[in-house]
Coordinates of C-alpha atoms and ligand atoms in Angstrom, one line a residue:
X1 CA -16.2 -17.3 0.7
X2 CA -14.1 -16.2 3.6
X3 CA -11.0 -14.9 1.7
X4 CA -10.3 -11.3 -0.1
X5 CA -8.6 -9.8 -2.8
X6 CA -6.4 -6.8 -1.3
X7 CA -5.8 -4.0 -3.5
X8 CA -3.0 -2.2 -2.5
X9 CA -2.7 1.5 -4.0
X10 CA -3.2 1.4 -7.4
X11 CA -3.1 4.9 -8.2
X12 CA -2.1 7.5 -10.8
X13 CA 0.5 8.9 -9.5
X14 CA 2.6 5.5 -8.6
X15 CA 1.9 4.5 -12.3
X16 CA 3.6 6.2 -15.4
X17 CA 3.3 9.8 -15.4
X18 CA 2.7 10.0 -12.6
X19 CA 5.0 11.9 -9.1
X20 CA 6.1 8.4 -7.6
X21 CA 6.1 6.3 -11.0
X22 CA 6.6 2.8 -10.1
X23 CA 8.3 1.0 -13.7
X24 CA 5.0 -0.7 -15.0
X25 CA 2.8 0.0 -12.1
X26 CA 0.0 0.2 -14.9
X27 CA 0.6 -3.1 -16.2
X28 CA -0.8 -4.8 -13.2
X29 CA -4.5 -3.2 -14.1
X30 CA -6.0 -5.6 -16.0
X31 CA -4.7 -8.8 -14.1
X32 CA -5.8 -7.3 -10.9
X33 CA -9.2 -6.5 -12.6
X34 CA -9.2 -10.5 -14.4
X35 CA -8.3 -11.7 -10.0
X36 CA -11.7 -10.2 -9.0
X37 CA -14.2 -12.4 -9.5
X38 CA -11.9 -15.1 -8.0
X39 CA -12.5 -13.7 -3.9
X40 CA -15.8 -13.3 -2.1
X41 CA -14.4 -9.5 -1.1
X42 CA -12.2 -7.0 -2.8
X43 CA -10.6 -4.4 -0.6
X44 CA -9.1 -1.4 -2.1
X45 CA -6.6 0.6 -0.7
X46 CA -5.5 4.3 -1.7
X47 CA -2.8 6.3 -0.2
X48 CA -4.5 9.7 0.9
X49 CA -2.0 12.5 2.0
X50 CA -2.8 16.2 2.7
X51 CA -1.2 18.7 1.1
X52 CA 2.4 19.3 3.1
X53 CA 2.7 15.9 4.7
X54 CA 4.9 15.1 6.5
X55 CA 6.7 12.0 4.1
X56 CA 6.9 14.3 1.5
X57 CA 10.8 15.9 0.6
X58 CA 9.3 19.0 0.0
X59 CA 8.2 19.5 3.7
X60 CA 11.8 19.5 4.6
X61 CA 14.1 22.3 3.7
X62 CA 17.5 21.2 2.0
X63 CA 16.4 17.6 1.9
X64 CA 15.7 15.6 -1.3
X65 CA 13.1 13.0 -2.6
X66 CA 14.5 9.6 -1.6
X67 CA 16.7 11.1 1.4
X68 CA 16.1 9.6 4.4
X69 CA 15.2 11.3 7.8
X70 CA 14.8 10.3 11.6
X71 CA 10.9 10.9 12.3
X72 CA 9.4 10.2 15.7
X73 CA 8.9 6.7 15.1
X74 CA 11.8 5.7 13.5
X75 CA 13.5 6.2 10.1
X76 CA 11.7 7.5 6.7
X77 CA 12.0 7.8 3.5
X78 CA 11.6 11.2 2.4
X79 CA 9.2 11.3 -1.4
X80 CA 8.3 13.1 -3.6
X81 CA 5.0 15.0 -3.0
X82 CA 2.4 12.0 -4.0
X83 CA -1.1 11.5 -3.3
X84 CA -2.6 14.5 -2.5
X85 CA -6.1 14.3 -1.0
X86 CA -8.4 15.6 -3.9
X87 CA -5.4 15.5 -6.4
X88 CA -5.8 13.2 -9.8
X89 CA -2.6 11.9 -8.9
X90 CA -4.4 10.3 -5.8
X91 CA -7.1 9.0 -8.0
X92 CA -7.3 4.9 -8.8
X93 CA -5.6 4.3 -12.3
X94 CA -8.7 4.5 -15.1
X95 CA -8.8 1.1 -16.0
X96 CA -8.8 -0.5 -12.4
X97 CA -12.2 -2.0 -11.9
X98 CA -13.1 0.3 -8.6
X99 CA -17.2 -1.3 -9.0
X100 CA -16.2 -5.0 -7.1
X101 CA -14.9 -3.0 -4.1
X102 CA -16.6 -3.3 -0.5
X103 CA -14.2 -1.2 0.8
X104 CA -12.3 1.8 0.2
X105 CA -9.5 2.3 3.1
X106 CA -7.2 5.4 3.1
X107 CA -4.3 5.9 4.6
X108 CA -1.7 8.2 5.3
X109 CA -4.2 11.2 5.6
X110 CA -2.1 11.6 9.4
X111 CA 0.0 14.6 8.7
X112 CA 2.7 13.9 10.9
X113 CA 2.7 9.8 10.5
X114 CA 2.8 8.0 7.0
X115 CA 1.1 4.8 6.6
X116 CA 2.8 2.1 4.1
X117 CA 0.6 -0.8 5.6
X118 CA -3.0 -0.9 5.2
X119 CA -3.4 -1.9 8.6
X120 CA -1.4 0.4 10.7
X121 CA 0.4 3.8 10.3
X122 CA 4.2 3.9 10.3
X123 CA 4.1 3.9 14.0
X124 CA 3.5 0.4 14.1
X125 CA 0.7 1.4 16.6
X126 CA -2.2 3.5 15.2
X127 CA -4.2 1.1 13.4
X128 CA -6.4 1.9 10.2
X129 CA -9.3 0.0 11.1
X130 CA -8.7 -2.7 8.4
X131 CA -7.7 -5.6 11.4
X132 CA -11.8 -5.0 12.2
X133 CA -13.3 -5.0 8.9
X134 CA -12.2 -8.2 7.9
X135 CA -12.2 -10.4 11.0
X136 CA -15.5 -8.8 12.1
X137 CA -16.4 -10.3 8.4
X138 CA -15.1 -13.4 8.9
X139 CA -12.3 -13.0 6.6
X140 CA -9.1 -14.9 7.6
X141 CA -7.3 -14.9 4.1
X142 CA -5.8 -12.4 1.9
X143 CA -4.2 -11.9 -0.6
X144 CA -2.7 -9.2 -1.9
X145 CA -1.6 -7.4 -4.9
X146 CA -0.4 -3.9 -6.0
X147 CA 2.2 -0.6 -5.6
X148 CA 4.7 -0.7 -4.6
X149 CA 5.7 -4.6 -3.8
X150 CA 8.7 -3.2 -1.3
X151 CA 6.7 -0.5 0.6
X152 CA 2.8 -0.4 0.8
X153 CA 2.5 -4.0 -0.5
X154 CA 5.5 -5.5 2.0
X155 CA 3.9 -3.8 4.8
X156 CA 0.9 -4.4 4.6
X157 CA 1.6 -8.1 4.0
X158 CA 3.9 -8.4 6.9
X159 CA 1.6 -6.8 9.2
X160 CA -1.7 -8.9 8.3
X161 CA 0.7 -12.5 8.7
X162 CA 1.0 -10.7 12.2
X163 CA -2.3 -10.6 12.9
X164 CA -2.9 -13.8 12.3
X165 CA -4.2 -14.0 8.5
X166 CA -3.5 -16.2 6.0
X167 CA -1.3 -14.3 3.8
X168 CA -0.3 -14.6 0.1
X169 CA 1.2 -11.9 -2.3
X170 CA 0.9 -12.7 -6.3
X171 CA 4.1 -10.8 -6.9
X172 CA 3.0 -10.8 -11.1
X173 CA 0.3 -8.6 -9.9
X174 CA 2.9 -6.3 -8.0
X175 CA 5.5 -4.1 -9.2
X176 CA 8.7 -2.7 -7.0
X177 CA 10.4 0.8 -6.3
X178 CA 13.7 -1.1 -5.7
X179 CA 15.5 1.8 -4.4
X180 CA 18.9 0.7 -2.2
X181 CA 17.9 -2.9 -2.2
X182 CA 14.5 -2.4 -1.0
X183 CA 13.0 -5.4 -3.0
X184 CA 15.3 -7.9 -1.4
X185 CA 14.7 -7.2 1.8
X186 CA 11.0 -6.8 1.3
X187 CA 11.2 -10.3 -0.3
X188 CA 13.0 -12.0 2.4
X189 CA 11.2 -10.0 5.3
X190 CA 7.7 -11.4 4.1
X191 CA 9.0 -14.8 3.5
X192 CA 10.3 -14.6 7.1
X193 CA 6.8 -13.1 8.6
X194 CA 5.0 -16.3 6.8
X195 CA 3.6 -14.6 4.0
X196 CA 3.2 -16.8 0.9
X197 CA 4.6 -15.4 -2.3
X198 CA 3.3 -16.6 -5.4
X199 CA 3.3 -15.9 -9.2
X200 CA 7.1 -14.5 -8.6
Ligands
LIG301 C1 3.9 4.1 -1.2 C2 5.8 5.4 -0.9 C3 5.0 6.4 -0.4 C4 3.4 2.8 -1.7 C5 3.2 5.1 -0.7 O1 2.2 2.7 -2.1 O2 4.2 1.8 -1.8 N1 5.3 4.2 -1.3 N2 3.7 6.2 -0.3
LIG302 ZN1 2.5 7.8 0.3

C-alpha cells in the first residue's frame, strides 16, 4: 500500500499543559491512533529544538512570545520556549500509539532556522530528508494529521502537494493555533497548493 499516515507533532508541550498548548491538541490522540491501521506506513514527526533556539521569544531580548521578527529567511513568529531536545515537553503525548511508526523525523534541531514543514526548514531550502524516504519507498500519497493545523500541519502539507504527492489533510484529526487569522489563511493556502481537506 503505497500511501502513509503523516503524523505531524503530536507532542506534550502543544497539548494541554503544556508551553505551546494548542486548545484540544490531546483530543486528536485516539482518532489518530483508530487512522493507523488504515495506511501501509505511519510517519511521525516531532519538533526537536535545542535549548536557546533561535524561534524561541526568550532568545530575544525585549521581545515577546507571539511577536514577530525579520530572520534571515524571512519573517517569524517568535514562541514561547517549546520542544526542547531531551525535555518531556518534546516527548509524543502518552496515549499516541508511537509502536506503528517507521519513522521518526525531527526537525527544527537547526539553531538558527526553524522548521514548521516536515520536509524543509523555514528556509524553504534545507530539506529534512522526508522528500527521500517516501519516494525512495514508493510512497506518493499522504495524508496528514496533527499540531498545529495553521503552522507544522499547513506547511508541511503545502510543501509535499509541491513535491508532487497526493495530498489530503483530515482537519478532525488537526487542531489550530489561530493566532491573527492564521487558520484562514492556512485553510485557503492549502486549498490553493492542491491539498485535499477532509473531515473539516
Ligand atoms: C509548531 C510553532 C512552533 C507546530 C512548532 O508544530 O505547529 N508551531 N513550532
Ligand atoms: Zn517549534
Amino acid at each position: 500500500m503505497a500511501n502513509a499516515l503523516v503524523v505531524i507533532d503530536v507532542q506534550n508541550d502543544f497539548c494541554p499543559g503544556g508551553a505551546l498548548a494548542v486548545a484540544g491538541g490531546d483530543e486528536i490522540v485516539q482518532p489518530i491512533n483508530a487512522m493507523m491501521d488504515g495506511f501501509g506506513a505511519v510517519i511521525l514527526t516531532q519538533d526537536w529544538h535545542p535549548a536557546g533556539h533561535s524561534s524561541f521569544a526568550s532568545s530575544h531580548p525585549g521581545k515577546g512570545p507571539y511577536e514577530m521578527i525579520e530572520m534571515p529567511y524571512g519573517p517569524q513568529v517568535l514562541w514561547p520556549d517549546h520542544c526542547i531536545q531531551g525535555s518531556t515537553g518534546a516527548l509524543f503525548h502518552p496515549d499516541l500509539t508511537t509502536d506503528r511508526a517507521d519513522l521518526i523525523i525531527r526537525k527544527g534541531f537547526n539553531p538558527a532556522i526553524d522548521s514548521y514543514s516536515a520536509f524543509f526548514e523555514n528556509d524553504h531550502t534545507t530539506p529534512t530528508g522526508l522528500e527521500g524516504y517516501l519516494k525512495t519507498r514508493g510512497i506518493r500519497d499522504l495524508t496528514l494529521v496533527g499540531l498545529a493545523t495553521d503552522f507544522c500541519v499547513n506547511f508541511s502539507a503545502v510543501d509535499a502537494a509541491r513535491l508532487g504527492f497526493k495530498v489530503t489533510v483530515d482537519l478532525a484529526a488537526c487542531r489550530g493555533i489561530d493566532l491573527d487569522g492564521s487558520m484562514a489563511a492556512a485553510l485557503d493556502g492549502m486549498k490553493a497548493a492542491g491539498v485535499t481537506l477532509a473531515g473539516g
